[in-house]
GROMACS .gro file of C-alpha atoms in nm:
model
  211
    1MET     CA    1   0.146   2.809  21.518
    2LYS     CA    2   0.454   3.026  21.574
    3GLU     CA    3   0.417   3.026  21.953
    4LEU     CA    4   0.427   2.643  21.953
    5ILE     CA    5   0.754   2.609  21.761
    6ASP     CA    6   1.092   2.514  21.906
    7HIS     CA    7   1.315   2.624  21.617
    8THR     CA    8   1.584   2.358  21.620
    9PHE     CA    9   1.926   2.278  21.477
   10LEU     CA   10   2.096   1.976  21.635
   11ALA     CA   11   2.296   1.828  21.347
   12ALA     CA   12   2.647   1.712  21.432
   13GLU     CA   13   2.781   1.960  21.174
   14CYS     CA   14   2.601   2.256  21.334
   15THR     CA   15   2.816   2.571  21.325
   16GLY     CA   16   2.809   2.906  21.498
   17ALA     CA   17   2.666   3.055  21.180
   18ASP     CA   18   2.377   2.807  21.194
   19VAL     CA   19   2.304   2.907  21.554
   20ASP     CA   20   2.317   3.275  21.463
   21ARG     CA   21   2.072   3.211  21.180
   22ILE     CA   22   1.813   3.014  21.375
   23CYS     CA   23   1.825   3.260  21.665
   24GLN     CA   24   1.763   3.550  21.428
   25GLU     CA   25   1.482   3.359  21.257
   26ALA     CA   26   1.323   3.289  21.594
   27LEU     CA   27   1.344   3.655  21.686
   28ASP     CA   28   1.204   3.764  21.349
   29HIS     CA   29   0.912   3.520  21.353
   30GLY     CA   30   0.829   3.507  21.724
   31PHE     CA   31   0.895   3.137  21.778
   32ARG     CA   32   0.850   2.997  22.128
   33ALA     CA   33   1.206   2.870  22.167
   34VAL     CA   34   1.534   2.789  21.999
   35CYS     CA   35   1.692   2.447  22.060
   36VAL     CA   36   2.068   2.423  22.009
   37PRO     CA   37   2.351   2.183  22.098
   38PRO     CA   38   2.503   2.229  22.447
   39TYR     CA   39   2.823   2.363  22.292
   40PHE     CA   40   2.631   2.666  22.163
   41VAL     CA   41   2.416   2.753  22.467
   42THR     CA   42   2.631   3.049  22.571
   43ARG     CA   43   2.637   3.188  22.216
   44ALA     CA   44   2.260   3.153  22.177
   45GLN     CA   45   2.193   3.304  22.519
   46LYS     CA   46   2.374   3.622  22.417
   47LEU     CA   47   2.178   3.642  22.092
   48LEU     CA   48   1.840   3.589  22.262
   49SER     CA   49   1.904   3.796  22.574
   50GLY     CA   50   1.622   4.040  22.647
   51SER     CA   51   1.380   3.872  22.407
   52ASP     CA   52   1.075   3.652  22.469
   53VAL     CA   53   1.232   3.358  22.283
   54LEU     CA   54   1.324   3.077  22.522
   55LEU     CA   55   1.654   2.891  22.500
   56ALA     CA   56   1.648   2.511  22.500
   57THR     CA   57   1.925   2.256  22.472
   58VAL     CA   58   1.955   1.877  22.478
   59VAL     CA   59   2.089   1.643  22.744
   60ALA     CA   60   2.222   1.288  22.691
   61PHE     CA   61   2.143   1.333  22.323
   62PRO     CA   62   2.063   1.126  22.126
   63ASN     CA   63   2.099   0.787  22.301
   64GLY     CA   64   2.016   0.863  22.664
   65TYR     CA   65   2.225   0.589  22.820
   66GLN     CA   66   2.462   0.812  23.015
   67GLU     CA   67   2.465   0.757  23.391
   68THR     CA   68   2.217   0.974  23.577
   69ALA     CA   69   2.493   1.172  23.751
   70VAL     CA   70   2.634   1.270  23.412
   71LYS     CA   71   2.292   1.388  23.294
   72VAL     CA   72   2.247   1.593  23.610
   73GLN     CA   73   2.584   1.758  23.554
   74GLU     CA   74   2.490   1.838  23.193
   75ILE     CA   75   2.164   1.994  23.310
   76ARG     CA   76   2.333   2.207  23.575
   77ARG     CA   77   2.595   2.331  23.331
   78ALA     CA   78   2.333   2.417  23.069
   79MET     CA   79   2.124   2.605  23.325
   80ASP     CA   80   2.429   2.795  23.447
   81GLU     CA   81   2.498   2.899  23.088
   82GLY     CA   82   2.146   3.031  23.037
   83ALA     CA   83   1.924   2.745  22.918
   84ASP     CA   84   1.556   2.786  23.006
   85GLU     CA   85   1.446   2.442  22.890
   86LEU     CA   86   1.615   2.101  22.889
   87ASP     CA   87   1.523   1.830  22.637
   88ILE     CA   88   1.652   1.517  22.812
   89VAL     CA   89   1.669   1.169  22.661
   90ILE     CA   90   1.550   0.901  22.903
   91ASN     CA   91   1.756   0.584  22.944
   92ILE     CA   92   1.616   0.374  22.661
   93ALA     CA   93   1.870   0.098  22.736
   94ALA     CA   94   1.731   0.069  23.090
   95VAL     CA   95   1.375   0.059  22.956
   96LYS     CA   96   1.464  -0.217  22.712
   97SER     CA   97   1.642  -0.405  22.992
   98GLY     CA   98   1.332  -0.387  23.211
   99ASP     CA   99   1.519  -0.199  23.483
  100TRP     CA  100   1.220   0.008  23.584
  101SER     CA  101   1.359   0.118  23.920
  102TYR     CA  102   1.654   0.275  23.738
  103VAL     CA  103   1.426   0.434  23.479
  104ARG     CA  104   1.216   0.590  23.756
  105SER     CA  105   1.520   0.712  23.950
  106ASP     CA  106   1.674   0.861  23.635
  107ILE     CA  107   1.353   1.044  23.540
  108GLU     CA  108   1.306   1.170  23.897
  109SER     CA  109   1.663   1.300  23.920
  110VAL     CA  110   1.672   1.489  23.592
  111SER     CA  111   1.324   1.634  23.633
  112THR     CA  112   1.392   1.749  23.988
  113THR     CA  113   1.726   1.906  23.892
  114ALA     CA  114   1.549   2.128  23.638
  115ARG     CA  115   1.248   2.197  23.861
  116LEU     CA  116   1.457   2.318  24.155
  117LYS     CA  117   1.597   2.595  23.933
  118GLY     CA  118   1.258   2.683  23.786
  119LYS     CA  119   1.351   2.539  23.446
  120VAL     CA  120   1.141   2.331  23.209
  121SER     CA  121   1.213   1.960  23.160
  122LYS     CA  122   1.112   1.778  22.842
  123LEU     CA  123   1.172   1.403  22.859
  124ILE     CA  124   1.247   1.245  22.522
  125VAL     CA  125   1.103   0.893  22.520
  126GLU     CA  126   1.207   0.790  22.165
  127ALA     CA  127   0.859   0.645  22.112
  128SER     CA  128   0.941   0.469  21.786
  129THR     CA  129   1.182   0.236  21.971
  130LEU     CA  130   0.941   0.133  22.247
  131THR     CA  131   0.662  -0.121  22.257
  132GLU     CA  132   0.319   0.004  22.358
  133GLU     CA  133   0.362  -0.162  22.698
  134GLU     CA  134   0.701   0.002  22.752
  135LEU     CA  135   0.569   0.343  22.651
  136LYS     CA  136   0.273   0.300  22.886
  137GLN     CA  137   0.507   0.223  23.178
  138VAL     CA  138   0.716   0.529  23.096
  139CYS     CA  139   0.398   0.739  23.094
  140ASP     CA  140   0.298   0.595  23.432
  141ILE     CA  141   0.633   0.698  23.580
  142CYS     CA  142   0.603   1.044  23.428
  143ASN     CA  143   0.255   1.080  23.576
  144ASP     CA  144   0.410   1.029  23.919
  145VAL     CA  145   0.718   1.247  23.864
  146LYS     CA  146   0.548   1.516  23.654
  147PRO     CA  147   0.810   1.655  23.418
  148ASN     CA  148   0.683   1.955  23.226
  149PHE     CA  149   0.675   1.776  22.890
  150VAL     CA  150   0.711   1.435  22.734
  151LYS     CA  151   0.871   1.456  22.389
  152THR     CA  152   0.818   1.196  22.119
  153SER     CA  153   1.165   1.157  21.974
  154THR     CA  154   1.515   1.280  21.903
  155GLY     CA  155   1.453   1.249  21.530
  156SER     CA  156   1.745   1.010  21.489
  157ARG     CA  157   1.529   0.694  21.493
  158GLY     CA  158   1.217   0.807  21.316
  159GLY     CA  159   1.009   1.116  21.373
  160ALA     CA  160   0.684   1.196  21.546
  161THR     CA  161   0.356   1.039  21.438
  162VAL     CA  162  -0.002   1.135  21.505
  163GLU     CA  163  -0.054   0.793  21.665
  164GLN     CA  164   0.232   0.851  21.911
  165VAL     CA  165   0.093   1.187  22.015
  166LYS     CA  166  -0.255   1.044  22.063
  167PHE     CA  167  -0.115   0.759  22.273
  168LEU     CA  168   0.083   0.997  22.493
  169ARG     CA  169  -0.215   1.227  22.539
  170ALA     CA  170  -0.436   0.933  22.637
  171ASN     CA  171  -0.183   0.803  22.891
  172LEU     CA  172  -0.041   1.120  23.047
  173VAL     CA  173  -0.211   1.339  23.304
  174GLU     CA  174  -0.337   1.667  23.165
  175GLU     CA  175  -0.073   1.883  23.331
  176ILE     CA  176   0.210   1.709  23.143
  177LYS     CA  177   0.243   1.866  22.800
  178ILE     CA  178   0.354   1.693  22.482
  179LYS     CA  179   0.625   1.796  22.240
  180ALA     CA  180   0.624   1.637  21.895
  181SER     CA  181   0.960   1.634  21.721
  182GLY     CA  182   1.129   1.473  21.424
  183GLY     CA  183   1.032   1.486  21.058
  184ILE     CA  184   0.790   1.778  21.092
  185ARG     CA  185   0.849   1.981  20.780
  186ASP     CA  186   0.513   2.122  20.671
  187LYS     CA  187   0.222   2.308  20.825
  188ALA     CA  188  -0.044   2.045  20.753
  189PHE     CA  189   0.143   1.773  20.944
  190ALA     CA  190   0.216   2.011  21.230
  191GLU     CA  191  -0.153   2.097  21.253
  192GLU     CA  192  -0.242   1.725  21.264
  193LEU     CA  193  -0.002   1.676  21.553
  194VAL     CA  194  -0.146   1.973  21.742
  195ALA     CA  195  -0.498   1.842  21.685
  196ALA     CA  196  -0.385   1.506  21.826
  197GLY     CA  197  -0.262   1.674  22.144
  198ALA     CA  198   0.084   1.823  22.084
  199ASP     CA  199   0.153   2.143  22.279
  200ARG     CA  200   0.492   2.213  22.123
  201ILE     CA  201   0.650   2.134  21.785
  202GLY     CA  202   1.023   2.076  21.749
  203THR     CA  203   1.146   2.136  21.395
  204SER     CA  204   1.431   2.272  21.187
  205ALA     CA  205   1.170   2.390  20.935
  206GLY     CA  206   0.996   2.646  21.153
  207ILE     CA  207   0.956   2.905  20.879
  208ALA     CA  208   0.796   2.651  20.644
  209LEU     CA  209   0.535   2.576  20.910
  210LEU     CA  210   0.417   2.936  20.892
  211ALA     CA  211   0.344   2.923  20.518
   0.00000   0.00000   0.00000
């Protein structure tokens, strides 16, 4: 389980001490990655330098309705500061507005920006806010663009469910991995999500998942 965990702290009140703590916990327990707010990428990079723990941060978090150019700038800055992985919220407002050409362009731009630098893109689709038809169309676009991961949620509008993970796995090509995130606080639930098809688990309760 430990190699599947993105040990995460994204609360608005996150402090440098919190970042120091989760980085040390990730180093101690061998977690796959640490996910921190953009403000703390440089700090976390110094703490994780030379280790096998990857550094992730979020982009357009948590609402996703920033213009594409703003997202691209966020991604470039995060990569310059040492981020290995980018968890990027898609434009939910555009999805809900039925502006599928914009949704596709946005997903293409952010995924390509990360790919060109050899970094990992994880597109947050906020599954709990989408209809099944909307989520299917997002999956179809992702199948064409091929980001590294599709991620269930930010955690701010409901967490991951087994049903969401199963739906994503059934509608995404095999090479696109799935990250389940939000409300995952015990090992049994994490194991259910992995059994349903999750390749990565985002949680602030990483240590509890090892119990």
